[in-house]
Short mmCIF file of C-alpha atoms and ligand atoms in Angstrom, two decimals:
data_model
loop_
_atom_site.label_atom_id
_atom_site.label_comp_id
_atom_site.label_asym_id
_atom_site.label_seq_id
_atom_site.Cartn_x
_atom_site.Cartn_y
_atom_site.Cartn_z
CA MET A 1 -89.11 58.68 -71.62
CA ASN A 2 -91.84 61.36 -71.78
CA ASP A 3 -89.90 64.50 -72.60
CA GLN A 4 -92.91 66.73 -73.15
CA VAL A 5 -93.16 67.67 -69.48
CA LYS A 6 -89.93 67.95 -67.50
CA VAL A 7 -89.40 68.96 -63.89
CA LEU A 8 -86.15 70.45 -62.72
CA VAL A 9 -85.35 70.64 -59.01
CA GLY A 10 -82.40 71.48 -56.81
CA ALA A 11 -80.93 68.27 -55.37
CA GLN A 12 -78.96 69.84 -52.50
CA TRP A 13 -79.34 73.01 -50.39
CA GLY A 14 -80.12 75.41 -53.23
CA ASP A 15 -77.86 77.41 -55.54
CA GLU A 16 -76.93 74.27 -57.46
CA GLY A 17 -77.10 76.18 -60.74
CA LYS A 18 -80.80 75.68 -61.50
CA GLY A 19 -80.99 78.98 -63.39
CA ARG A 20 -78.24 78.03 -65.80
CA ALA A 21 -79.66 74.51 -66.26
CA VAL A 22 -83.12 75.94 -66.99
CA ASP A 23 -81.51 78.30 -69.46
CA VAL A 24 -79.99 75.32 -71.29
CA LEU A 25 -83.28 73.39 -71.22
CA ALA A 26 -85.51 76.34 -72.11
CA LYS A 27 -84.06 76.22 -75.59
CA ASP A 28 -86.25 73.15 -76.15
CA ALA A 29 -89.26 74.22 -74.09
CA ASP A 30 -92.29 76.31 -75.02
CA VAL A 31 -93.51 77.02 -71.52
CA VAL A 32 -91.43 77.50 -68.35
CA VAL A 33 -93.26 77.34 -65.02
CA ARG A 34 -91.96 78.36 -61.58
CA PHE A 35 -93.94 76.40 -59.00
CA GLN A 36 -92.87 77.46 -55.50
CA GLY A 37 -90.83 79.89 -53.42
CA GLY A 38 -90.49 83.57 -54.07
CA ALA A 39 -87.83 86.24 -54.00
CA ASN A 40 -85.74 84.08 -51.66
CA ALA A 41 -84.55 82.44 -54.89
CA GLY A 42 -81.72 83.84 -56.98
CA HIS A 43 -81.25 81.98 -60.27
CA THR A 44 -78.30 83.16 -62.34
CA VAL A 45 -78.15 82.94 -66.10
CA ILE A 46 -75.13 84.16 -68.02
CA ALA A 47 -75.94 84.51 -71.70
CA GLY A 48 -74.03 86.46 -74.29
CA GLY A 49 -71.60 87.56 -71.57
CA LYS A 50 -74.43 89.24 -69.65
CA LYS A 51 -75.53 88.22 -66.16
CA HIS A 52 -79.23 87.96 -65.28
CA VAL A 53 -80.46 86.98 -61.83
CA PHE A 54 -84.06 85.75 -61.63
CA HIS A 55 -85.85 85.87 -58.29
CA ILE A 56 -89.53 85.44 -59.07
CA LEU A 57 -89.60 85.28 -62.86
CA PRO A 58 -88.94 81.91 -64.49
CA SER A 59 -85.42 81.65 -65.94
CA GLY A 60 -86.88 81.16 -69.43
CA MET A 61 -87.67 84.86 -69.88
CA LEU A 62 -84.69 85.39 -72.17
CA TYR A 63 -85.88 83.05 -74.95
CA PRO A 64 -88.03 84.57 -77.68
CA GLY A 65 -91.60 83.41 -77.94
CA ARG A 66 -91.75 81.47 -74.68
CA THR A 67 -94.62 81.53 -72.22
CA CYS A 68 -93.40 81.95 -68.66
CA VAL A 69 -95.72 81.11 -65.79
CA ILE A 70 -95.58 82.19 -62.16
CA GLY A 71 -97.57 79.34 -60.65
CA ASN A 72 -100.06 79.26 -57.81
CA GLY A 73 -97.40 77.83 -55.49
CA LEU A 74 -95.39 81.04 -55.40
CA VAL A 75 -95.35 83.89 -52.94
CA ILE A 76 -94.85 87.09 -54.92
CA ASP A 77 -93.30 90.30 -53.71
CA PRO A 78 -94.76 92.69 -56.32
CA ASP A 79 -92.11 95.36 -55.75
CA GLU A 80 -89.37 92.81 -56.49
CA LEU A 81 -91.27 91.50 -59.48
CA GLU A 82 -91.79 94.98 -60.90
CA LYS A 83 -88.08 95.70 -60.53
CA GLU A 84 -87.17 92.39 -62.13
CA ILE A 85 -89.42 92.99 -65.12
CA ALA A 86 -88.09 96.54 -65.53
CA GLU A 87 -84.50 95.31 -65.51
CA LEU A 88 -85.10 92.60 -68.11
CA ASP A 89 -83.00 92.94 -71.20
CA PRO A 90 -84.19 92.07 -73.81
CA LYS A 91 -87.70 93.26 -72.95
CA PRO A 92 -90.31 90.48 -73.02
CA GLU A 93 -92.58 92.39 -75.40
CA ALA A 94 -89.69 92.90 -77.81
CA ILE A 95 -89.04 89.14 -78.08
CA GLY A 96 -92.62 87.91 -77.82
CA VAL A 97 -92.37 86.45 -74.32
CA LYS A 98 -95.70 86.07 -72.56
CA LEU A 99 -95.81 86.26 -68.78
CA LEU A 100 -98.73 84.73 -66.92
CA ILE A 101 -99.23 85.04 -63.17
CA SER A 102 -101.58 82.59 -61.49
CA TYR A 103 -104.48 84.40 -59.86
CA ALA A 104 -104.02 81.99 -56.93
CA ALA A 105 -100.39 82.89 -56.16
CA HIS A 106 -99.96 84.59 -52.80
CA ILE A 107 -98.67 88.09 -52.19
CA VAL A 108 -95.82 88.87 -49.81
CA MET A 109 -97.07 91.90 -47.87
CA PRO A 110 -94.81 94.36 -46.05
CA TYR A 111 -95.88 92.85 -42.73
CA HIS A 112 -94.60 89.43 -43.84
CA LYS A 113 -91.11 90.85 -44.26
CA LYS A 114 -91.40 92.62 -40.93
CA MET A 115 -92.56 89.38 -39.24
CA ASP A 116 -89.72 87.46 -40.90
CA ALA A 117 -87.14 89.83 -39.38
CA LEU A 118 -88.84 89.94 -35.97
CA ALA A 119 -89.19 86.14 -35.78
CA GLU A 120 -85.54 85.65 -36.75
CA ALA A 121 -84.41 88.11 -34.08
CA ALA A 122 -86.62 86.37 -31.51
CA ARG A 123 -85.10 82.97 -32.39
CA GLY A 124 -81.71 84.22 -31.22
CA GLU A 125 -79.21 81.35 -31.31
CA GLY A 126 -81.79 79.16 -33.04
CA ALA A 127 -82.17 81.52 -36.00
CA ILE A 128 -82.71 79.84 -39.38
CA GLY A 129 -80.77 82.44 -41.34
CA THR A 130 -83.69 83.23 -43.64
CA THR A 131 -83.29 85.50 -46.64
CA GLY A 132 -85.54 88.06 -44.93
CA ARG A 133 -87.93 88.07 -47.90
CA GLY A 134 -91.04 87.36 -45.83
CA ILE A 135 -91.36 83.84 -47.22
CA GLY A 136 -92.22 81.90 -44.03
CA PRO A 137 -94.82 84.37 -42.71
CA CYS A 138 -96.48 84.59 -46.14
CA TYR A 139 -96.85 80.80 -46.40
CA VAL A 140 -98.11 80.73 -42.80
CA ASP A 141 -100.92 83.08 -43.81
CA LYS A 142 -101.63 81.01 -46.91
CA TYR A 143 -102.09 77.83 -44.90
CA ASN A 144 -103.97 79.71 -42.21
CA ARG A 145 -106.35 80.87 -44.96
CA ALA A 146 -105.54 84.47 -44.16
CA GLY A 147 -103.38 85.27 -47.19
CA ILE A 148 -103.81 87.90 -49.85
CA ARG A 149 -103.85 86.24 -53.27
CA ALA A 150 -102.87 87.87 -56.54
CA GLU A 151 -106.55 87.92 -57.56
CA ASP A 152 -107.42 89.97 -54.45
CA LEU A 153 -105.26 92.86 -55.63
CA VAL A 154 -107.74 93.54 -58.42
CA SER A 155 -110.86 93.04 -56.34
CA PRO A 156 -111.25 96.16 -54.14
CA ARG A 157 -114.05 94.83 -51.91
CA THR A 158 -112.30 91.54 -51.11
CA LEU A 159 -109.03 93.35 -50.60
CA GLU A 160 -110.54 95.78 -48.12
CA LYS A 161 -112.28 93.00 -46.18
CA LYS A 162 -109.17 90.85 -46.03
CA LEU A 163 -106.87 93.70 -45.04
CA ARG A 164 -109.17 94.74 -42.19
CA THR A 165 -109.13 91.17 -40.85
CA VAL A 166 -105.35 91.01 -41.23
CA ILE A 167 -104.90 94.23 -39.30
CA ASP A 168 -107.21 93.12 -36.47
CA GLU A 169 -105.24 89.89 -36.17
CA LYS A 170 -101.70 91.15 -36.64
CA ASN A 171 -101.64 94.45 -34.79
CA PRO A 172 -101.95 92.90 -31.31
CA ILE A 173 -99.14 90.48 -32.21
CA LEU A 174 -96.89 93.21 -33.59
CA GLU A 175 -97.54 95.58 -30.71
CA LYS A 176 -97.85 93.22 -27.74
CA VAL A 177 -95.51 90.36 -28.66
CA TYR A 178 -92.83 92.23 -30.58
CA GLY A 179 -93.30 95.82 -29.36
CA ALA A 180 -93.36 96.88 -33.02
CA PRO A 181 -95.47 99.64 -34.64
CA ALA A 182 -99.02 98.81 -35.72
CA LEU A 183 -100.08 98.42 -39.36
CA ASN A 184 -102.01 101.15 -41.07
CA PHE A 185 -104.98 100.17 -43.23
CA GLU A 186 -104.88 103.08 -45.68
CA GLU A 187 -101.17 102.62 -46.39
CA LEU A 188 -101.55 98.90 -47.03
CA TYR A 189 -104.66 99.30 -49.12
CA GLU A 190 -103.10 101.95 -51.34
CA LEU A 191 -99.99 99.86 -51.87
CA ALA A 192 -101.98 96.72 -52.68
CA ALA A 193 -104.24 98.62 -55.09
CA ARG A 194 -101.18 99.99 -56.90
CA TRP A 195 -99.76 96.49 -57.13
CA GLY A 196 -103.11 95.35 -58.58
CA ARG A 197 -102.82 97.86 -61.42
CA PHE A 198 -99.37 96.51 -62.25
CA ILE A 199 -100.08 92.78 -61.81
CA GLY A 200 -103.66 92.78 -63.18
CA PRO A 201 -102.76 92.51 -66.87
CA TYR A 202 -100.63 89.41 -66.23
CA LEU A 203 -103.21 87.48 -64.18
CA GLY A 204 -104.66 84.27 -65.51
CA ASP A 205 -105.45 80.63 -64.88
CA SER A 206 -102.13 78.79 -65.04
CA SER A 207 -103.74 75.37 -64.91
CA LEU A 208 -105.79 76.05 -68.07
CA GLU A 209 -102.78 77.57 -69.81
CA ILE A 210 -100.57 74.54 -69.04
CA ASP A 211 -103.29 72.05 -69.92
CA SER A 212 -103.99 73.62 -73.30
CA ALA A 213 -100.26 73.93 -74.01
CA ILE A 214 -99.87 70.18 -73.40
CA SER A 215 -102.88 69.37 -75.56
CA SER A 216 -101.37 71.29 -78.44
CA GLY A 217 -98.11 69.36 -78.14
CA LYS A 218 -96.07 72.09 -76.51
CA ARG A 219 -93.16 71.24 -74.22
CA ILE A 220 -93.31 72.32 -70.61
CA LEU A 221 -90.46 72.80 -68.15
CA PHE A 222 -91.17 73.18 -64.45
CA GLU A 223 -88.49 75.15 -62.61
CA GLY A 224 -87.98 74.47 -58.93
CA ALA A 225 -86.41 76.91 -56.51
CA GLN A 226 -84.30 76.22 -53.40
CA GLY A 227 -83.44 72.52 -53.08
CA THR A 228 -84.53 69.13 -51.78
CA LEU A 229 -82.74 69.54 -48.45
CA LEU A 230 -84.52 72.88 -47.91
CA ASP A 231 -87.94 71.33 -48.58
CA ILE A 232 -90.50 71.97 -45.84
CA ASP A 233 -91.27 68.23 -45.43
CA HIS A 234 -88.18 66.46 -46.70
CA GLY A 235 -85.42 68.89 -45.79
CA THR A 236 -83.43 69.38 -42.62
CA TYR A 237 -86.37 70.85 -40.69
CA PRO A 238 -86.55 73.46 -39.16
CA PHE A 239 -83.57 74.74 -41.17
CA VAL A 240 -85.59 74.76 -44.35
CA THR A 241 -87.70 77.09 -46.42
CA SER A 242 -91.51 77.06 -46.21
CA SER A 243 -92.48 75.42 -49.50
CA SER A 244 -92.30 72.09 -51.34
CA CYS A 245 -89.13 72.28 -53.41
CA VAL A 246 -89.20 68.61 -54.45
CA SER A 247 -90.62 67.36 -57.75
CA GLY A 248 -94.00 66.62 -56.13
CA GLY A 249 -94.30 70.34 -55.44
CA ALA A 250 -94.49 70.94 -59.18
CA SER A 251 -97.80 69.14 -59.33
CA VAL A 252 -99.42 71.19 -56.57
CA GLY A 253 -97.68 74.52 -57.15
CA GLY A 254 -97.68 74.23 -60.93
CA ALA A 255 -101.24 72.92 -61.29
CA LEU A 256 -100.70 69.68 -63.20
CA GLY A 257 -101.64 66.13 -62.23
CA PRO A 258 -98.68 63.91 -61.31
CA GLY A 259 -99.41 61.37 -64.05
CA ARG A 260 -98.58 63.91 -66.70
CA PHE A 261 -94.98 64.50 -65.67
CA GLY A 262 -92.08 62.94 -67.52
CA ARG A 263 -88.40 63.43 -66.89
CA VAL A 264 -87.28 64.55 -63.42
CA ILE A 265 -83.98 66.42 -63.51
CA GLY A 266 -82.03 67.06 -60.33
CA VAL A 267 -79.46 69.82 -60.48
CA VAL A 268 -76.38 68.72 -58.56
CA LYS A 269 -73.36 70.87 -57.86
CA ALA A 270 -70.09 68.90 -58.10
CA TYR A 271 -69.56 69.79 -54.42
CA CYS A 272 -71.94 71.13 -51.77
CA THR A 273 -72.88 74.56 -50.47
CA ARG A 274 -75.40 75.87 -47.99
CA VAL A 275 -76.50 79.38 -47.01
CA GLY A 276 -78.02 79.98 -43.60
CA GLU A 277 -78.00 77.75 -40.55
CA GLY A 278 -78.52 74.01 -40.17
CA PRO A 279 -76.59 70.75 -40.40
CA PHE A 280 -74.15 70.28 -43.28
CA PRO A 281 -72.12 67.10 -42.64
CA THR A 282 -69.55 67.60 -45.41
CA GLU A 283 -68.84 71.28 -44.69
CA ASP A 284 -65.12 71.99 -44.95
CA PHE A 285 -63.83 74.65 -42.58
CA GLY A 286 -60.28 74.50 -43.90
CA GLU A 287 -58.39 75.43 -47.03
CA ALA A 288 -60.51 73.29 -49.36
CA GLY A 289 -63.74 75.02 -48.26
CA LYS A 290 -62.11 78.40 -48.74
CA ARG A 291 -60.85 77.43 -52.14
CA LEU A 292 -64.27 76.18 -53.27
CA ARG A 293 -65.83 79.47 -52.14
CA GLU A 294 -63.28 81.49 -54.04
CA SER A 295 -63.04 79.44 -57.25
CA GLY A 296 -66.79 78.82 -57.29
CA ALA A 297 -67.65 82.46 -56.44
CA GLU A 298 -69.90 81.08 -53.72
CA PHE A 299 -71.68 84.19 -52.55
CA GLY A 300 -75.49 84.38 -52.45
CA ALA A 301 -77.22 85.63 -55.61
CA THR A 302 -80.00 87.10 -53.43
CA THR A 303 -78.36 88.19 -50.18
CA GLY A 304 -74.65 88.28 -51.10
CA ARG A 305 -73.89 86.11 -48.04
CA PRO A 306 -70.82 83.85 -48.31
CA ARG A 307 -71.99 80.29 -48.85
CA ARG A 308 -70.76 77.50 -46.60
CA CYS A 309 -68.80 75.05 -48.77
CA GLY A 310 -67.87 71.38 -48.61
CA TRP A 311 -67.67 68.08 -50.44
CA LEU A 312 -70.23 66.23 -52.51
CA ASP A 313 -72.47 64.20 -50.23
CA LEU A 314 -73.69 61.01 -51.90
CA VAL A 315 -75.74 59.96 -48.87
CA ALA A 316 -77.79 63.14 -49.18
CA LEU A 317 -77.84 62.90 -52.97
CA ASN A 318 -79.21 59.36 -52.94
CA TYR A 319 -81.97 60.59 -50.64
CA ALA A 320 -82.74 63.40 -53.10
CA VAL A 321 -82.84 60.85 -55.93
CA LYS A 322 -85.52 58.88 -54.11
CA VAL A 323 -87.62 61.77 -52.81
CA ASN A 324 -87.78 63.35 -56.26
CA GLY A 325 -87.91 60.21 -58.39
CA MET A 326 -84.93 61.73 -60.17
CA ASP A 327 -83.94 60.09 -63.46
CA THR A 328 -81.44 62.64 -64.78
CA ILE A 329 -78.70 64.67 -63.14
CA ALA A 330 -77.61 68.08 -64.39
CA LEU A 331 -74.13 68.29 -62.90
CA THR A 332 -72.80 71.84 -62.49
CA LYS A 333 -69.52 73.51 -61.58
CA LEU A 334 -67.29 70.56 -62.38
CA ASP A 335 -64.71 73.16 -63.53
CA VAL A 336 -64.46 74.49 -59.96
CA LEU A 337 -62.86 71.20 -58.87
CA SER A 338 -59.91 71.63 -61.26
CA GLY A 339 -56.74 71.83 -59.18
CA ILE A 340 -58.53 71.14 -55.88
CA GLY A 341 -55.89 68.59 -54.85
CA ALA A 342 -57.22 65.76 -52.71
CA LEU A 343 -60.80 65.33 -53.96
CA LYS A 344 -63.19 63.90 -51.40
CA VAL A 345 -66.68 62.40 -51.74
CA CYS A 346 -68.84 61.40 -48.81
CA CYS A 347 -70.13 57.84 -49.30
CA ALA A 348 -71.55 57.13 -45.82
CA TYR A 349 -72.06 58.67 -42.38
CA GLU A 350 -70.84 57.45 -39.05
CA LEU A 351 -73.53 57.74 -36.40
CA ASP A 352 -73.32 56.21 -32.92
CA GLY A 353 -70.23 54.30 -34.02
CA LYS A 354 -72.09 52.67 -36.93
CA GLU A 355 -71.90 53.24 -40.66
CA HIS A 356 -75.07 54.56 -42.34
CA THR A 357 -75.89 55.06 -46.00
CA ALA A 358 -79.49 56.14 -45.42
CA PHE A 359 -79.89 59.90 -45.00
CA PRO A 360 -81.46 60.95 -41.72
CA SER A 361 -83.41 64.06 -42.70
CA SER A 362 -83.95 64.83 -39.02
CA ALA A 363 -81.73 67.81 -38.28
CA THR A 364 -81.22 66.55 -34.73
CA ILE A 365 -79.69 63.28 -35.94
CA LEU A 366 -77.87 64.86 -38.87
CA MET A 367 -76.03 67.29 -36.58
CA ASP A 368 -74.08 64.28 -35.24
CA ALA A 369 -73.39 62.61 -38.59
CA LYS A 370 -69.70 62.25 -39.33
CA PRO A 371 -68.93 61.97 -43.04
CA LEU A 372 -66.96 58.95 -44.24
CA TYR A 373 -65.00 59.99 -47.32
CA ARG A 374 -63.57 58.26 -50.30
CA GLU A 375 -60.61 60.10 -51.81
CA MET A 376 -60.50 60.31 -55.56
CA PRO A 377 -57.77 61.40 -57.93
CA SER A 378 -58.28 64.98 -59.08
CA TRP A 379 -57.15 66.87 -62.15
CA ASP A 380 -55.36 70.16 -62.74
CA GLU A 381 -56.41 70.94 -66.30
CA ASP A 382 -58.73 73.85 -67.03
CA ILE A 383 -61.84 72.07 -68.35
CA SER A 384 -63.88 75.16 -69.17
CA ARG A 385 -63.37 74.72 -72.91
CA CYS A 386 -64.43 71.06 -72.97
CA ARG A 387 -67.64 70.53 -74.94
CA LYS A 388 -67.68 66.74 -75.19
CA PHE A 389 -67.48 64.19 -72.41
CA GLN A 390 -64.40 62.68 -74.07
CA ASP A 391 -62.64 66.07 -73.86
CA LEU A 392 -62.58 65.85 -70.05
CA PRO A 393 -59.47 64.51 -68.27
CA LYS A 394 -59.82 60.87 -67.21
CA GLU A 395 -60.07 61.80 -63.52
CA ALA A 396 -62.98 64.16 -64.22
CA ARG A 397 -64.73 61.47 -66.29
CA ASP A 398 -64.18 58.98 -63.48
CA TYR A 399 -65.71 61.42 -60.99
CA VAL A 400 -68.83 61.79 -63.16
CA ARG A 401 -69.08 58.02 -63.70
CA PHE A 402 -68.68 57.45 -59.97
CA ILE A 403 -71.62 59.76 -59.28
CA GLU A 404 -73.71 57.87 -61.85
CA GLU A 405 -72.77 54.48 -60.40
CA SER A 406 -73.39 55.56 -56.83
CA THR A 407 -76.84 57.00 -57.59
CA SER A 408 -77.94 54.83 -60.53
CA VAL A 409 -78.92 58.07 -62.26
CA ARG A 410 -77.53 59.24 -65.58
CA VAL A 411 -75.73 62.55 -65.85
CA GLY A 412 -77.45 64.35 -68.73
CA MET A 413 -75.55 67.61 -68.70
CA ILE A 414 -72.29 68.91 -67.25
CA GLY A 415 -71.54 72.54 -66.48
CA VAL A 416 -67.90 73.50 -67.02
CA GLY A 417 -68.37 77.25 -66.60
CA PRO A 418 -71.14 79.74 -65.81
CA GLY A 419 -71.93 80.74 -69.40
CA ARG A 420 -74.69 79.29 -71.59
CA GLU A 421 -72.15 77.70 -73.91
CA ASP A 422 -69.97 76.25 -71.11
CA THR A 423 -71.94 73.04 -71.23
CA ILE A 424 -71.36 69.41 -72.10
CA LEU A 425 -74.70 68.06 -73.30
CA LEU A 426 -75.22 64.32 -73.00
CA ASP A 427 -78.91 63.46 -72.79
CA ILE A 428 -81.27 65.85 -71.07
P1 GDP B 501 -79.50 78.54 -58.56
O1 GDP B 501 -80.11 79.29 -57.44
O2 GDP B 501 -79.58 77.08 -58.38
O3 GDP B 501 -80.00 78.97 -59.91
O4 GDP B 501 -77.93 78.90 -58.52
P2 GDP B 501 -77.29 80.37 -58.32
O5 GDP B 501 -77.48 81.13 -59.55
O6 GDP B 501 -77.75 80.96 -57.04
O7 GDP B 501 -75.78 79.97 -58.09
C1 GDP B 501 -75.06 79.26 -59.04
C2 GDP B 501 -73.82 80.09 -59.40
O8 GDP B 501 -72.91 79.27 -60.08
C3 GDP B 501 -74.12 81.24 -60.34
O9 GDP B 501 -73.22 82.28 -60.07
C4 GDP B 501 -73.86 80.64 -61.73
O10 GDP B 501 -73.48 81.62 -62.69
C5 GDP B 501 -72.69 79.73 -61.41
N1 GDP B 501 -72.62 78.52 -62.24
C6 GDP B 501 -73.63 77.71 -62.67
N2 GDP B 501 -73.15 76.64 -63.33
C7 GDP B 501 -71.80 76.77 -63.32
C8 GDP B 501 -70.73 75.97 -63.82
O11 GDP B 501 -70.92 74.89 -64.41
N3 GDP B 501 -69.45 76.42 -63.59
C9 GDP B 501 -69.20 77.58 -62.93
N4 GDP B 501 -67.94 77.96 -62.75
N5 GDP B 501 -70.19 78.38 -62.46
C10 GDP B 501 -71.45 77.96 -62.64
P1 IMO B 502 -82.26 79.28 -54.83
O1 IMO B 502 -83.58 79.07 -55.55
C1 IMO B 502 -80.04 78.81 -51.12
C2 IMO B 502 -82.33 79.24 -47.41
C3 IMO B 502 -82.01 80.45 -46.53
C4 IMO B 502 -82.35 79.87 -45.16
C5 IMO B 502 -83.56 78.99 -45.45
C6 IMO B 502 -84.88 79.67 -45.17
O2 IMO B 502 -81.49 80.44 -55.34
O3 IMO B 502 -81.50 78.01 -54.79
P2 IMO B 502 -86.30 81.58 -46.38
O4 IMO B 502 -85.95 82.98 -46.70
O5 IMO B 502 -86.66 80.75 -47.55
O6 IMO B 502 -87.32 81.46 -45.29
O7 IMO B 502 -84.94 80.95 -45.77
O8 IMO B 502 -83.49 78.66 -46.82
N1 IMO B 502 -82.67 79.59 -48.80
C7 IMO B 502 -81.86 79.38 -49.84
N2 IMO B 502 -80.59 78.92 -49.89
N3 IMO B 502 -80.70 79.10 -52.26
C8 IMO B 502 -81.97 79.52 -52.24
O9 IMO B 502 -82.71 79.69 -53.36
C9 IMO B 502 -82.60 79.73 -50.98
N4 IMO B 502 -83.83 80.16 -50.60
C10 IMO B 502 -83.85 80.06 -49.26
O10 IMO B 502 -80.66 80.81 -46.64
O11 IMO B 502 -81.31 79.02 -44.73
MG1 MG B 503 -79.61 80.77 -56.04
#
């Protein structure tokens, strides 16, 4: 297997523990590249007893000497980024970490956040439950060729021209459709110019950087945000985010041809969670769901919202395996299942009275899917100190093996706690 270039993606609805898995993998990587999303992401790393939550920065920023890339596929909120960099401890310059921001990444403007909130309010009952970070409206502008790119922040003439066009287009919508206040050119221009002074020194060509790193034998790790079932094409549309969270997204948003990718790692939580609206067949509204939320501390790393909780869904996971070409699973939060009692795994759906094992990504169909569960023996032991697969209780080992057999994908790493060292490493 080509281990020089690895891609890591979320295999479920986000918050699978990508941050902690990247943290484990970054030990053996020279370059870590985020390739999509923005400050809607919240990737937690707990190292040396300290908690770090990454929103826009790659989760490799804590390792000395690494190059971290914010790829062209991202939408950057510069205020958030500035805050994130300021809060970093240790400081990147103190540990020789280089940050590179693709000149082609898009900028989340204040009006994108405003539009996000207004659109959500207008959706009423059909709201998506977005993170309110302006993600959808920013990607809309990107694909409408009306976006402000990182490079524009340091190019006063282009910035002025683009902002004037934006204002002409958006003010009638804000005022007439939403009854909201109009945008002011001077305010926006000043803000964007200030952002340019901050972002300018980090700007560069990520594709050249990655290409030359590969040529000199360096190891690259692509870090996905959100998850397969939140992908704009392959997720439970319209209850999705607005970018390509699957492994293919790494090629476009990370600027590297698909032939050069090696291992594809899917991060899989030992159960399922979802934040926001949309179908979630294995959601548990009873005691088990409550227990998973409490033991797993399932509250959003970005918005603090309680996460909806339920059982592992192998129908959805097998879909994620195919869509991503996943060859390795990083299984997280196995420790949370200790003492859960009756452990359930969804192996098929019932739809129209028939059994289905193929995942219908259509939200309309999925709303009616009834999960068919297999009950498995659980375990009561605290497994957080286990460091070898053999240390796990038999029932926990059987659960892992069952996931491998059901997906035909090897589990390469198991998380038994949130800390860097709470990891069973197999082959990743
Ligand atoms: P991400 O968005 O995929 O990076 O995941 P989040 O950081 O939003 O959410 C994962 C949460 O689970 C964080 O609070 C992590 O510290 C925590 N976590 C990750 N892996 C494990 C694990 O193996 N066991 C436990 N108990 N917590 C974990
Ligand atoms: P990480 O990277 C979980 C969800 C939101 C909402 C939908 C659209 O930490 O796993 P958006 O603001 O993107 O337009 O919201 O997607 N969502 C996430 N859920 N983890 C995330 O990121 C998410 N990013 C967005 O809750 O349902
Ligand atoms: Mg998260």
